[in-house]
Coordinates of C-alpha atoms in Angstrom, one line a residue:
Chain L
M1 CA 10.1 -33.5 -62.6
T2 CA 13.7 -35.1 -64.1
D3 CA 14.9 -38.3 -63.7
T4 CA 18.8 -39.4 -64.4
I5 CA 18.1 -43.3 -65.4
V6 CA 21.6 -45.4 -64.8
S7 CA 21.7 -49.5 -64.3
S8 CA 24.3 -52.6 -64.0
A9 CA 24.0 -55.1 -66.0
S10 CA 20.2 -56.3 -63.4
K11 CA 18.9 -52.8 -62.5
E12 CA 18.1 -49.7 -63.1
L13 CA 17.7 -46.7 -60.3
K14 CA 16.6 -43.7 -61.1
I15 CA 18.3 -40.0 -59.7
G16 CA 16.0 -38.2 -59.3
F17 CA 13.7 -34.8 -57.7
A18 CA 10.6 -37.3 -56.3
Q19 CA 12.4 -40.3 -55.6
P20 CA 14.8 -41.5 -52.8
F21 CA 17.7 -39.3 -52.2
V22 CA 21.5 -41.2 -53.9
I23 CA 24.5 -42.4 -51.3
I24 CA 27.0 -42.8 -54.0
G25 CA 29.7 -44.5 -51.9
E26 CA 33.2 -43.4 -51.9
R27 CA 35.4 -45.4 -50.7
I28 CA 37.2 -46.9 -54.4
N29 CA 39.7 -44.1 -54.3
P30 CA 43.2 -45.1 -53.6
T31 CA 43.4 -40.8 -53.4
G32 CA 44.5 -40.7 -49.2
R33 CA 44.6 -44.8 -49.5
K34 CA 48.3 -45.6 -49.6
I35 CA 47.9 -50.3 -49.0
L36 CA 44.7 -49.9 -51.6
A37 CA 46.6 -47.8 -54.0
E38 CA 49.5 -50.5 -53.5
E39 CA 47.7 -54.0 -53.1
M40 CA 45.9 -52.0 -57.3
K41 CA 49.3 -51.6 -58.4
Q42 CA 50.3 -54.9 -57.8
G43 CA 46.6 -56.7 -59.3
D44 CA 45.5 -57.4 -55.8
Y45 CA 41.8 -56.6 -55.5
S46 CA 40.5 -57.9 -53.2
R47 CA 40.2 -55.0 -50.7
V48 CA 38.3 -53.1 -53.4
K49 CA 35.8 -56.5 -53.6
A50 CA 35.7 -56.5 -49.5
D51 CA 35.2 -52.2 -50.2
A52 CA 32.5 -52.8 -52.8
L53 CA 30.3 -55.6 -50.7
A54 CA 30.7 -53.7 -47.2
Q55 CA 29.7 -50.1 -49.0
V56 CA 26.7 -51.8 -50.3
A57 CA 25.9 -54.1 -47.0
A58 CA 25.2 -50.4 -45.4
G59 CA 23.1 -49.1 -48.0
A60 CA 25.5 -47.7 -50.9
N61 CA 22.8 -47.1 -54.1
M62 CA 26.1 -46.5 -56.0
L63 CA 28.9 -47.5 -56.0
D64 CA 32.1 -44.7 -57.0
V65 CA 35.3 -46.7 -58.7
N66 CA 38.3 -44.3 -59.0
A67 CA 41.8 -45.6 -60.0
G68 CA 44.0 -42.9 -59.7
I69 CA 47.0 -43.9 -58.8
P70 CA 50.0 -42.8 -59.7
L71 CA 52.6 -43.9 -62.3
A72 CA 50.4 -47.0 -62.9
D73 CA 47.9 -47.9 -65.8
E74 CA 44.9 -46.4 -64.4
P75 CA 42.9 -47.2 -67.8
G76 CA 43.8 -51.1 -67.0
I77 CA 43.2 -51.1 -63.9
L78 CA 40.1 -49.1 -63.6
A79 CA 38.8 -51.5 -66.2
E80 CA 39.4 -54.0 -64.0
S81 CA 38.2 -52.5 -61.2
I82 CA 35.3 -51.7 -63.0
R83 CA 34.4 -56.0 -64.2
L84 CA 34.8 -56.6 -60.9
V85 CA 32.6 -54.7 -58.7
Q86 CA 30.3 -55.2 -61.2
S87 CA 31.3 -59.0 -60.6
I88 CA 29.9 -59.6 -57.5
T89 CA 27.6 -56.3 -57.2
D90 CA 24.3 -55.3 -58.9
V91 CA 24.0 -51.6 -58.2
P92 CA 25.0 -49.2 -60.1
L93 CA 28.3 -47.6 -60.6
S94 CA 30.1 -44.2 -61.5
I95 CA 33.5 -44.1 -63.1
D96 CA 35.4 -41.4 -61.5
S97 CA 38.8 -40.5 -63.4
S98 CA 40.7 -37.5 -64.4
I99 CA 42.4 -39.4 -67.6
V100 CA 40.0 -39.7 -70.6
A101 CA 41.8 -42.1 -71.9
A102 CA 41.0 -44.6 -68.8
L103 CA 37.2 -43.2 -68.5
E104 CA 36.9 -44.5 -71.7
A105 CA 38.6 -48.1 -71.2
G106 CA 36.1 -48.2 -67.9
L107 CA 33.1 -47.2 -70.2
A108 CA 34.1 -50.0 -72.9
V109 CA 33.9 -52.6 -70.0
Y110 CA 30.9 -51.6 -68.1
Q111 CA 27.8 -53.6 -68.4
G112 CA 25.0 -51.4 -68.7
K113 CA 24.4 -46.9 -68.1
A114 CA 27.2 -45.5 -66.8
L115 CA 27.7 -42.6 -64.2
L116 CA 30.5 -41.0 -66.0
N117 CA 33.1 -39.2 -63.8
S118 CA 33.7 -36.2 -64.9
V119 CA 33.5 -33.4 -67.6
T120 CA 34.3 -30.0 -66.0
G121 CA 34.0 -27.1 -68.0
E122 CA 37.0 -26.6 -69.3
E123 CA 37.5 -26.9 -73.5
E124 CA 39.1 -29.5 -73.8
R125 CA 37.3 -32.4 -71.1
L126 CA 34.5 -31.3 -72.2
E127 CA 35.2 -32.4 -75.9
A128 CA 36.7 -34.9 -75.2
V129 CA 34.2 -36.1 -72.3
L130 CA 31.1 -35.8 -74.0
P131 CA 31.8 -37.3 -77.1
L132 CA 32.3 -40.8 -74.9
V133 CA 29.0 -40.3 -73.3
K134 CA 27.0 -39.4 -76.6
K135 CA 28.6 -42.6 -77.5
Y136 CA 28.1 -45.3 -74.8
G137 CA 24.9 -43.2 -74.2
A138 CA 26.2 -42.8 -69.9
A139 CA 24.5 -39.8 -68.2
V140 CA 27.7 -37.7 -66.7
V141 CA 29.5 -35.7 -63.5
A142 CA 28.9 -31.9 -64.5
I143 CA 31.6 -30.6 -62.5
S144 CA 31.6 -26.2 -62.2
N145 CA 35.3 -25.3 -62.9
D146 CA 36.6 -23.9 -65.7
E147 CA 39.8 -22.7 -67.2
A148 CA 39.5 -19.9 -64.4
G149 CA 39.7 -23.2 -62.0
I150 CA 36.4 -22.7 -59.6
S151 CA 35.5 -19.3 -58.4
E152 CA 34.0 -18.3 -54.2
N153 CA 31.0 -17.1 -56.3
P154 CA 28.4 -19.3 -56.6
D155 CA 26.9 -17.7 -59.3
E156 CA 30.2 -17.9 -61.7
R157 CA 29.8 -21.8 -60.6
F158 CA 26.4 -21.7 -62.0
D159 CA 27.0 -20.4 -65.7
V160 CA 29.7 -23.2 -66.3
A161 CA 27.0 -25.4 -65.1
K162 CA 25.1 -24.0 -67.7
K163 CA 27.4 -24.2 -70.6
I164 CA 28.0 -27.6 -69.8
V165 CA 24.7 -28.3 -70.2
Q166 CA 24.4 -26.7 -73.5
R167 CA 27.6 -28.3 -75.0
A168 CA 26.1 -31.8 -73.7
A169 CA 23.2 -30.6 -75.6
D170 CA 25.4 -29.3 -79.1
H171 CA 26.5 -33.2 -78.6
G172 CA 23.1 -34.6 -78.1
I173 CA 23.0 -35.0 -74.6
P174 CA 19.9 -34.5 -72.4
Y175 CA 20.1 -32.9 -69.6
C176 CA 18.2 -35.7 -67.3
D177 CA 21.8 -37.5 -68.0
I178 CA 23.7 -34.3 -66.6
V179 CA 24.2 -34.6 -62.8
V180 CA 25.9 -31.1 -61.9
D181 CA 28.5 -31.7 -58.4
P182 CA 28.7 -27.5 -57.7
L183 CA 31.0 -28.1 -55.6
V184 CA 31.4 -28.2 -52.4
M185 CA 34.3 -25.9 -50.2
P186 CA 35.9 -26.9 -46.8
V187 CA 33.5 -24.4 -44.3
G188 CA 36.8 -24.2 -43.1
A189 CA 38.1 -22.0 -44.7
I190 CA 35.2 -21.1 -46.7
N191 CA 32.7 -19.1 -44.4
S192 CA 30.2 -19.2 -46.7
A193 CA 30.8 -22.5 -48.7
G194 CA 27.6 -24.3 -46.7
K195 CA 24.9 -20.9 -47.3
Q196 CA 27.3 -21.0 -51.3
V197 CA 25.5 -24.8 -52.0
L198 CA 22.4 -24.1 -50.8
H199 CA 21.5 -20.8 -53.1
L200 CA 23.9 -23.3 -55.9
V201 CA 21.2 -26.2 -55.0
K202 CA 18.2 -24.5 -55.9
R203 CA 18.8 -22.2 -58.6
L204 CA 20.4 -25.8 -61.1
R205 CA 17.0 -26.8 -60.0
E206 CA 14.9 -24.7 -60.4
E207 CA 16.7 -23.0 -63.6
L208 CA 18.5 -25.7 -64.6
K209 CA 15.9 -28.9 -63.5
V210 CA 19.3 -30.4 -63.6
N211 CA 19.7 -33.8 -61.0
T212 CA 23.1 -33.2 -59.3
T213 CA 26.1 -34.1 -56.5
C214 CA 28.0 -33.3 -54.5
G215 CA 31.9 -35.4 -52.8
A216 CA 29.7 -34.6 -49.2
S217 CA 32.7 -34.5 -46.7
N218 CA 34.7 -31.8 -48.2
F219 CA 32.4 -29.3 -46.7
S220 CA 34.4 -30.4 -43.5
F221 CA 37.5 -31.3 -44.4
G222 CA 39.8 -29.7 -41.9
I223 CA 37.3 -29.3 -39.1
P224 CA 36.0 -31.9 -35.9
N225 CA 33.4 -34.2 -35.6
R226 CA 33.2 -34.7 -39.1
K227 CA 30.3 -37.6 -39.2
G228 CA 28.4 -35.7 -36.9
M229 CA 28.6 -31.7 -39.8
D230 CA 29.3 -34.0 -43.0
A231 CA 25.3 -35.9 -41.5
T232 CA 23.9 -32.0 -41.0
F233 CA 25.2 -30.7 -44.6
L234 CA 23.8 -33.0 -46.1
S235 CA 21.2 -33.3 -44.1
M236 CA 20.4 -29.0 -45.2
A237 CA 21.4 -30.1 -49.1
I238 CA 18.4 -32.7 -50.0
A239 CA 16.8 -30.0 -48.2
A240 CA 17.8 -27.1 -51.2
G241 CA 16.9 -29.5 -53.2
M242 CA 20.0 -31.7 -53.8
T243 CA 19.9 -35.7 -54.8
S244 CA 22.8 -37.9 -54.8
A245 CA 26.0 -37.3 -53.5
I246 CA 29.7 -39.3 -53.4
T247 CA 30.5 -40.4 -49.9
N248 CA 30.9 -42.7 -47.2
P249 CA 28.0 -44.5 -46.5
L250 CA 30.1 -46.8 -43.6
H251 CA 29.6 -43.3 -41.2
E252 CA 26.7 -44.0 -39.5
E253 CA 25.5 -40.6 -38.6
V254 CA 26.1 -40.0 -42.4
M255 CA 23.0 -42.9 -44.0
Q256 CA 21.0 -41.5 -41.2
A257 CA 20.9 -38.0 -41.8
V258 CA 19.9 -39.5 -45.5
M259 CA 17.1 -41.7 -44.4
G260 CA 15.3 -39.5 -42.4
S261 CA 15.8 -36.2 -44.6
N262 CA 14.9 -39.2 -46.9
V263 CA 11.3 -39.3 -44.7
V264 CA 11.0 -35.3 -43.8
M265 CA 10.4 -34.7 -48.2
G266 CA 8.0 -37.5 -48.2
H267 CA 10.1 -40.0 -49.9
D268 CA 10.0 -42.9 -47.7
M269 CA 6.1 -43.6 -47.2
N270 CA 4.8 -44.5 -43.9
C271 CA 8.5 -44.3 -43.0
A272 CA 8.7 -48.2 -43.9
R273 CA 12.3 -47.6 -44.5
W274 CA 12.7 -45.4 -41.7
L275 CA 11.0 -48.2 -38.7
K276 CA 12.6 -51.3 -40.3
K277 CA 16.2 -50.3 -39.5
Y278 CA 15.1 -48.8 -35.8
R279 CA 11.7 -50.0 -34.5
Q280 CA 12.4 -52.1 -31.8
P281 CA 10.9 -55.1 -31.4
S282 CA 9.5 -53.4 -27.7
E283 CA 7.8 -50.3 -29.2
G284 CA 4.7 -50.3 -32.1
D285 CA 4.4 -47.3 -33.5
F286 CA 2.6 -44.4 -32.3
A287 CA 4.0 -45.8 -28.9
G288 CA 6.8 -42.3 -29.3
G289 CA 7.1 -40.4 -25.3
R290 CA 5.4 -37.4 -25.2
G291 CA 4.6 -34.9 -28.6
G292 CA 6.3 -31.9 -26.6
R293 CA 4.1 -28.9 -27.8
E294 CA 2.0 -31.6 -29.7
G295 CA 0.6 -32.2 -26.3
R296 CA -0.4 -28.8 -26.1
R297 CA -2.3 -28.4 -29.6
R298 CA -4.4 -31.8 -28.1
R299 CA -4.9 -29.4 -24.9
R300 CA -5.9 -26.9 -26.4
G301 CA -8.6 -29.0 -29.5
Chain R
M1 CA 16.4 -9.2 -42.5
T2 CA 13.3 -9.7 -40.3
D3 CA 14.6 -9.4 -36.5
T4 CA 12.3 -10.3 -33.9
I5 CA 14.3 -9.0 -30.7
V6 CA 13.2 -10.3 -26.4
S7 CA 14.8 -9.6 -24.1
S8 CA 15.0 -9.8 -19.4
A9 CA 16.2 -7.2 -17.3
S10 CA 18.9 -8.0 -18.1
K11 CA 19.8 -9.1 -21.7
E12 CA 18.1 -9.4 -25.3
L13 CA 18.4 -11.3 -27.8
K14 CA 17.5 -11.9 -32.0
I15 CA 15.0 -13.9 -33.7
G16 CA 16.7 -13.2 -37.5
F17 CA 17.2 -14.8 -40.8
A18 CA 21.0 -13.7 -40.3
Q19 CA 21.1 -14.0 -36.9
P20 CA 22.2 -17.9 -34.9
F21 CA 19.2 -20.0 -35.0
V22 CA 17.1 -19.2 -30.7
I23 CA 16.9 -22.6 -29.0
I24 CA 13.9 -21.9 -26.6
G25 CA 13.6 -25.1 -24.3
E26 CA 10.7 -27.1 -24.2
R27 CA 11.7 -29.0 -21.1
I28 CA 9.3 -26.5 -17.8
N29 CA 6.2 -28.0 -19.1
P30 CA 3.3 -29.9 -17.0
T31 CA 1.7 -31.4 -20.4
G32 CA 3.3 -34.8 -19.9
R33 CA 5.0 -34.7 -16.6
K34 CA 2.3 -35.9 -13.5
I35 CA 5.4 -35.0 -10.9
L36 CA 6.4 -31.4 -12.5
A37 CA 2.6 -30.9 -12.6
E38 CA 1.8 -31.8 -8.8
E39 CA 4.9 -30.7 -7.8
M40 CA 3.9 -26.7 -8.9
K41 CA 0.6 -27.7 -8.6
Q42 CA 1.7 -27.8 -4.3
G43 CA 4.1 -24.7 -4.9
D44 CA 7.2 -26.6 -5.3
Y45 CA 9.2 -25.0 -7.6
S46 CA 12.1 -26.5 -7.2
R47 CA 12.2 -28.9 -10.3
V48 CA 11.8 -25.7 -12.3
K49 CA 14.1 -24.8 -10.9
A50 CA 16.4 -26.7 -12.1
D51 CA 15.2 -27.5 -15.9
A52 CA 15.1 -23.4 -15.9
L53 CA 19.7 -24.3 -14.7
A54 CA 19.7 -27.2 -17.4
Q55 CA 18.2 -26.3 -20.3
V56 CA 20.0 -22.7 -20.3
A57 CA 23.9 -24.7 -19.4
A58 CA 22.9 -26.5 -22.5
G59 CA 23.1 -24.3 -24.9
A60 CA 19.0 -22.7 -24.6
N61 CA 19.0 -19.1 -25.9
M62 CA 15.0 -18.8 -24.1
L63 CA 12.9 -20.8 -22.0
D64 CA 9.5 -21.4 -22.3
V65 CA 7.8 -22.1 -19.5
N66 CA 4.2 -23.0 -18.7
A67 CA 1.8 -23.8 -16.1
G68 CA -0.9 -25.4 -18.3
I69 CA -2.5 -27.7 -14.6
P70 CA -6.2 -28.7 -15.3
L71 CA -7.9 -27.3 -11.8
A72 CA -5.5 -25.9 -11.0
D73 CA -4.3 -21.4 -9.9
E74 CA -2.6 -21.5 -14.1
P75 CA -2.6 -17.6 -13.9
G76 CA -0.7 -17.7 -10.5
I77 CA 0.8 -20.4 -11.4
L78 CA 3.2 -19.1 -15.0
A79 CA 3.1 -15.6 -13.1
E80 CA 5.0 -17.4 -9.9
S81 CA 7.3 -19.8 -12.6
I82 CA 8.9 -16.6 -14.3
R83 CA 9.5 -14.4 -11.8
L84 CA 11.9 -17.4 -10.1
V85 CA 13.2 -18.2 -13.1
Q86 CA 14.0 -14.1 -14.3
S87 CA 15.4 -14.9 -10.2
I88 CA 18.1 -17.5 -11.7
T89 CA 18.3 -17.3 -15.1
D90 CA 18.9 -14.4 -17.7
V91 CA 17.8 -15.6 -20.5
P92 CA 14.4 -13.7 -22.4
L93 CA 11.5 -16.7 -22.2
S94 CA 8.8 -17.2 -23.7
I95 CA 5.4 -16.9 -21.5
D96 CA 3.2 -20.3 -23.0
S97 CA -0.2 -20.3 -21.9
S98 CA -3.3 -21.4 -23.1
I99 CA -5.2 -19.5 -20.5
V100 CA -4.8 -15.4 -21.4
A101 CA -5.7 -14.4 -17.6
A102 CA -2.7 -16.9 -17.3
L103 CA -0.9 -14.4 -20.3
E104 CA -2.1 -10.6 -19.0
A105 CA -0.1 -12.4 -15.4
G106 CA 2.4 -13.8 -17.2
L107 CA 3.2 -10.6 -18.6
A108 CA 3.1 -8.0 -15.5
V109 CA 5.6 -9.6 -13.5
Y110 CA 7.1 -10.4 -16.6
Q111 CA 11.5 -8.3 -17.5
G112 CA 12.2 -7.5 -20.7
K113 CA 10.7 -7.2 -24.3
A114 CA 8.8 -11.1 -23.3
L115 CA 7.8 -13.1 -26.6
L116 CA 3.9 -14.2 -25.7
N117 CA 2.6 -18.1 -27.1
S118 CA 0.5 -17.5 -29.0
V119 CA -1.9 -16.2 -30.5
T120 CA -4.0 -18.3 -33.6
G121 CA -5.8 -17.1 -36.1
E122 CA -10.0 -18.3 -34.1
E123 CA -11.1 -14.4 -33.6
E124 CA -12.4 -14.3 -29.9
R125 CA -8.3 -15.2 -29.7
L126 CA -7.5 -12.9 -31.9
E127 CA -9.5 -9.5 -30.2
A128 CA -8.5 -11.4 -26.6
V129 CA -4.3 -12.2 -26.8
L130 CA -3.4 -8.8 -29.9
P131 CA -4.9 -6.2 -27.4
L132 CA -1.6 -7.3 -24.2
V133 CA 0.8 -8.0 -27.0
K134 CA 0.5 -4.6 -28.1
K135 CA -0.1 -3.1 -24.3
Y136 CA 2.6 -5.0 -22.6
G137 CA 4.6 -4.3 -25.9
A138 CA 6.0 -7.9 -26.2
A139 CA 6.7 -10.5 -29.5
V140 CA 4.6 -13.3 -30.1
V141 CA 4.0 -16.3 -32.1
A142 CA 1.5 -17.0 -33.9
I143 CA 0.7 -20.8 -35.3
S144 CA -1.1 -20.9 -38.1
N145 CA -4.7 -22.4 -37.0
D146 CA -8.1 -20.7 -36.8
E147 CA -11.5 -22.0 -36.3
A148 CA -11.7 -24.7 -39.0
G149 CA -8.7 -26.1 -36.9
I150 CA -5.4 -26.9 -38.7
S151 CA -5.5 -27.4 -42.4
E152 CA -3.3 -30.4 -43.8
N153 CA -3.3 -27.5 -47.0
P154 CA -0.1 -25.7 -46.0
D155 CA -1.2 -23.0 -48.0
E156 CA -5.1 -22.9 -46.6
R157 CA -2.2 -22.3 -42.9
F158 CA -0.6 -19.7 -44.7
D159 CA -3.4 -18.1 -45.2
V160 CA -3.6 -17.9 -41.2
A161 CA -0.6 -17.0 -40.7
K162 CA -1.2 -14.0 -43.2
K163 CA -4.7 -13.2 -41.4
I164 CA -2.6 -13.0 -38.1
V165 CA -0.4 -10.5 -39.5
Q166 CA -2.4 -8.9 -40.7
R167 CA -4.6 -8.1 -37.8
A168 CA -1.7 -8.1 -35.8
A169 CA -0.7 -4.2 -37.9
D170 CA -5.0 -3.2 -37.4
H171 CA -3.3 -3.6 -33.3
G172 CA -0.2 -1.5 -33.8
I173 CA 1.8 -4.3 -33.7
P174 CA 4.4 -4.7 -36.3
Y175 CA 5.1 -7.8 -38.1
C176 CA 9.0 -8.1 -37.4
D177 CA 7.5 -8.7 -33.5
I178 CA 5.4 -12.0 -34.4
V179 CA 6.7 -16.0 -34.6
V180 CA 4.7 -18.1 -36.8
D181 CA 5.0 -21.6 -36.0
P182 CA 3.5 -23.0 -39.8
L183 CA 2.6 -26.1 -37.6
V184 CA 4.2 -29.4 -37.5
M185 CA 2.0 -32.7 -37.6
P186 CA 3.6 -35.7 -37.0
V187 CA 5.2 -37.8 -40.6
G188 CA 3.8 -41.2 -39.0
A189 CA 0.2 -40.1 -39.7
I190 CA 0.7 -37.6 -42.3
N191 CA 3.4 -38.9 -45.2
S192 CA 3.5 -34.5 -46.3
A193 CA 4.8 -33.1 -43.1
G194 CA 8.0 -32.5 -43.6
K195 CA 7.5 -30.9 -46.8
Q196 CA 4.6 -28.7 -45.4
V197 CA 7.2 -26.9 -43.3
L198 CA 10.0 -26.3 -45.4
H199 CA 7.3 -25.0 -48.6
L200 CA 5.2 -22.8 -45.8
V201 CA 8.1 -22.1 -43.7
K202 CA 9.9 -20.0 -47.2
R203 CA 6.5 -19.2 -48.4
L204 CA 6.3 -17.6 -44.5
R205 CA 10.0 -15.9 -44.9
E206 CA 9.6 -14.5 -48.6
E207 CA 6.1 -13.6 -48.9
L208 CA 5.5 -12.4 -45.3
K209 CA 9.0 -12.0 -44.3
V210 CA 8.0 -12.9 -41.1
N211 CA 11.1 -15.2 -38.1
T212 CA 9.4 -18.2 -37.5
T213 CA 9.2 -21.2 -35.1
C214 CA 7.9 -24.7 -34.4
G215 CA 7.5 -27.6 -31.8
A216 CA 10.4 -29.3 -33.6
S217 CA 9.9 -32.8 -31.9
N218 CA 6.1 -33.5 -33.3
F219 CA 7.7 -34.0 -36.4
S220 CA 8.9 -37.4 -34.7
F221 CA 6.2 -38.1 -32.5
G222 CA 5.2 -42.0 -31.8
I223 CA 8.5 -43.0 -35.0
P224 CA 11.7 -44.6 -33.3
N225 CA 14.8 -43.0 -33.2
R226 CA 12.7 -39.5 -31.9
K227 CA 16.5 -37.6 -30.9
G228 CA 18.3 -39.0 -34.8
M229 CA 14.4 -37.9 -36.4
D230 CA 14.3 -34.5 -35.0
A231 CA 18.5 -33.3 -35.7
T232 CA 16.9 -34.1 -39.5
F233 CA 14.0 -32.0 -39.7
L234 CA 15.0 -28.6 -38.1
S235 CA 18.4 -28.9 -40.0
M236 CA 16.2 -29.3 -42.2
A237 CA 14.1 -26.8 -41.3
I238 CA 17.1 -24.2 -40.6
A239 CA 17.6 -25.6 -44.3
A240 CA 14.0 -23.5 -45.9
G241 CA 15.0 -20.3 -43.4
M242 CA 12.7 -21.9 -40.3
T243 CA 15.0 -18.7 -37.3
S244 CA 13.9 -20.1 -34.2
A245 CA 12.3 -24.2 -32.1
I246 CA 10.8 -25.0 -29.0
T247 CA 12.3 -27.4 -27.8
N248 CA 15.1 -29.8 -25.8
P249 CA 18.5 -28.7 -25.6
L250 CA 18.9 -31.1 -23.6
H251 CA 19.0 -33.8 -26.8
E252 CA 22.7 -34.1 -27.8
E253 CA 21.9 -34.7 -31.5
V254 CA 19.5 -31.9 -32.1
M255 CA 22.1 -29.3 -29.9
Q256 CA 24.7 -31.0 -32.6
A257 CA 22.1 -30.3 -35.6
V258 CA 21.2 -26.7 -35.0
M259 CA 25.3 -25.9 -33.8
G260 CA 25.5 -27.6 -37.8
S261 CA 22.9 -25.6 -39.3
N262 CA 24.7 -22.3 -38.1
V263 CA 27.9 -23.4 -39.2
V264 CA 26.2 -24.2 -42.6
M265 CA 23.9 -21.5 -42.5
G266 CA 27.0 -19.1 -41.9
H267 CA 26.2 -17.8 -39.0
D268 CA 29.6 -19.4 -37.1
M269 CA 32.2 -17.1 -38.4
N270 CA 35.1 -19.2 -38.7
C271 CA 33.8 -21.7 -37.3
A272 CA 34.2 -20.4 -33.9
R273 CA 31.5 -22.2 -32.0
W274 CA 31.7 -25.8 -33.4
L275 CA 35.1 -25.8 -32.6
K276 CA 35.0 -25.0 -28.9
K277 CA 32.9 -27.5 -28.8
Y278 CA 34.3 -30.1 -30.8
R279 CA 37.7 -30.0 -31.2
Q280 CA 39.7 -32.3 -29.5
P281 CA 43.4 -31.0 -27.6
S282 CA 45.0 -33.6 -30.0
E283 CA 44.0 -32.0 -33.1
G284 CA 44.2 -28.6 -35.0
D285 CA 42.3 -27.0 -37.3
F286 CA 42.5 -28.3 -40.9
A287 CA 44.1 -31.6 -39.2
G288 CA 41.3 -34.0 -40.7
G289 CA 41.8 -36.8 -42.0
R290 CA 40.9 -37.5 -46.3
G291 CA 38.6 -34.5 -47.7
G292 CA 37.6 -37.1 -50.0
R293 CA 36.3 -35.3 -53.1
E294 CA 38.6 -32.6 -52.3
G295 CA 41.8 -35.2 -53.0
R296 CA 41.2 -35.2 -57.1
R297 CA 40.4 -31.6 -57.0
R298 CA 43.8 -31.3 -55.7
R299 CA 45.3 -33.8 -57.6
R300 CA 43.6 -32.5 -60.5
G301 CA 43.9 -28.5 -59.9

């Protein structure tokens, strides 16, 4: 039972096999959001704050913070964003950048134990990021691609993840502080994308015993009814053993699927959270309709 | 790759590990449906026919037909219902009764290879039903309970299923003609009900190599937002390896979850069925919104 512990100044959170699924809000990310990018570049963080509060209100357990804006001072903007988000929410954060200097600037201002997003299997990145993870005592997202890019063979992606875990150990970072992203491909382009993830998540959990995360919405990229597909994909990934995801908590279908998955996995004791959210004043427990097949079981009993 | 082949007079259907998930429509069942029960008893089958057509139109791959009406001529009513349903639809049927004479009456009039629903691990029932399965060359649903009732220990339910498969072999019935129902408990009463099913479906598939089915709606019995829970539960059961379910195809959430699960499992080539159902005239493939994390992958690439 691997637990990855992250925290804010006042709150600790476990990502783990025996824990409710962890939703990492993806909204604070200027990629593809022109207005947000421009505002952050101009030092206007009002939308960043609003996105933080809205995602936490919607049920996000953590927030991913990304400041990837071309030709901008990413380290400075990321640090300021993290400082502001931590001043108005108490959920742990994922510090997200492809620039090492930005990751360090974020870690320097972060209060608590952050999730650093991310390291890959690329030599240069391993040796640049892992020392930061160790220095600041953070946890880290390990993305299973390397110099060769992203393999379409899930077992090759497993080998990359294994290499990252071993290299982290060399740096004194335990496997429980590594959350592997098996990489989710768009199923519209790769028909086996779903089976790849289910297979990989099982191997990562059984063989490396690591927690996992993913950019869930990549799966439905380019196909219609994305929210419906994201909901189904996430439930199936959770059944295979995935323990967190970077996704949009404002999508009701997705949150319902995650809450339902917690019930199915036995991680919502007495269905308490499900009942709290969906019970109507009019109906009590066990006031549900006909139990279908169960009706026949009873007759037979 | 186990395929359970069933058929009607004109159509063959495979339930299997490499096949799209099979939806067995549950509606033609008087249990808990007073009006339908009374009509069937009076020889009025108009609602039976309407339920058959509506379920097939909604995407049911098979239909379960049950005529369990207290103090009625169940064998006669079941046989007539099957004859009428086969006269207006071409999907294979599941002949459903707890009375052996009714199962035989249904088999006697059935055109094609039926799914007999069901046999249990009870000695008396094994020796009464298995000879019928062999005599009529049918497939059969094996429910994993016995004289001791339904064990709350999934591994004991596995042992019951194993006993049924072995006994069937003694009667010359191959394991590919047995579809095991691991028994789905209401999660509102048993918190581990979901984990039990996921665990059992994996064992049944890996160790007995049999196809599986379940009364999916039992899981949500007694809790609110049943359709939302049924959809999530089914997706997770499919991820664990379940290959069919007896459920209500008129519930849109459930059908969306099954269609999405077929995409995730790689059983909807090029997402053809998903696109056909959900694509709007306005949008083309790969015209979807921001790909979330994938946006960052591209930046990074």
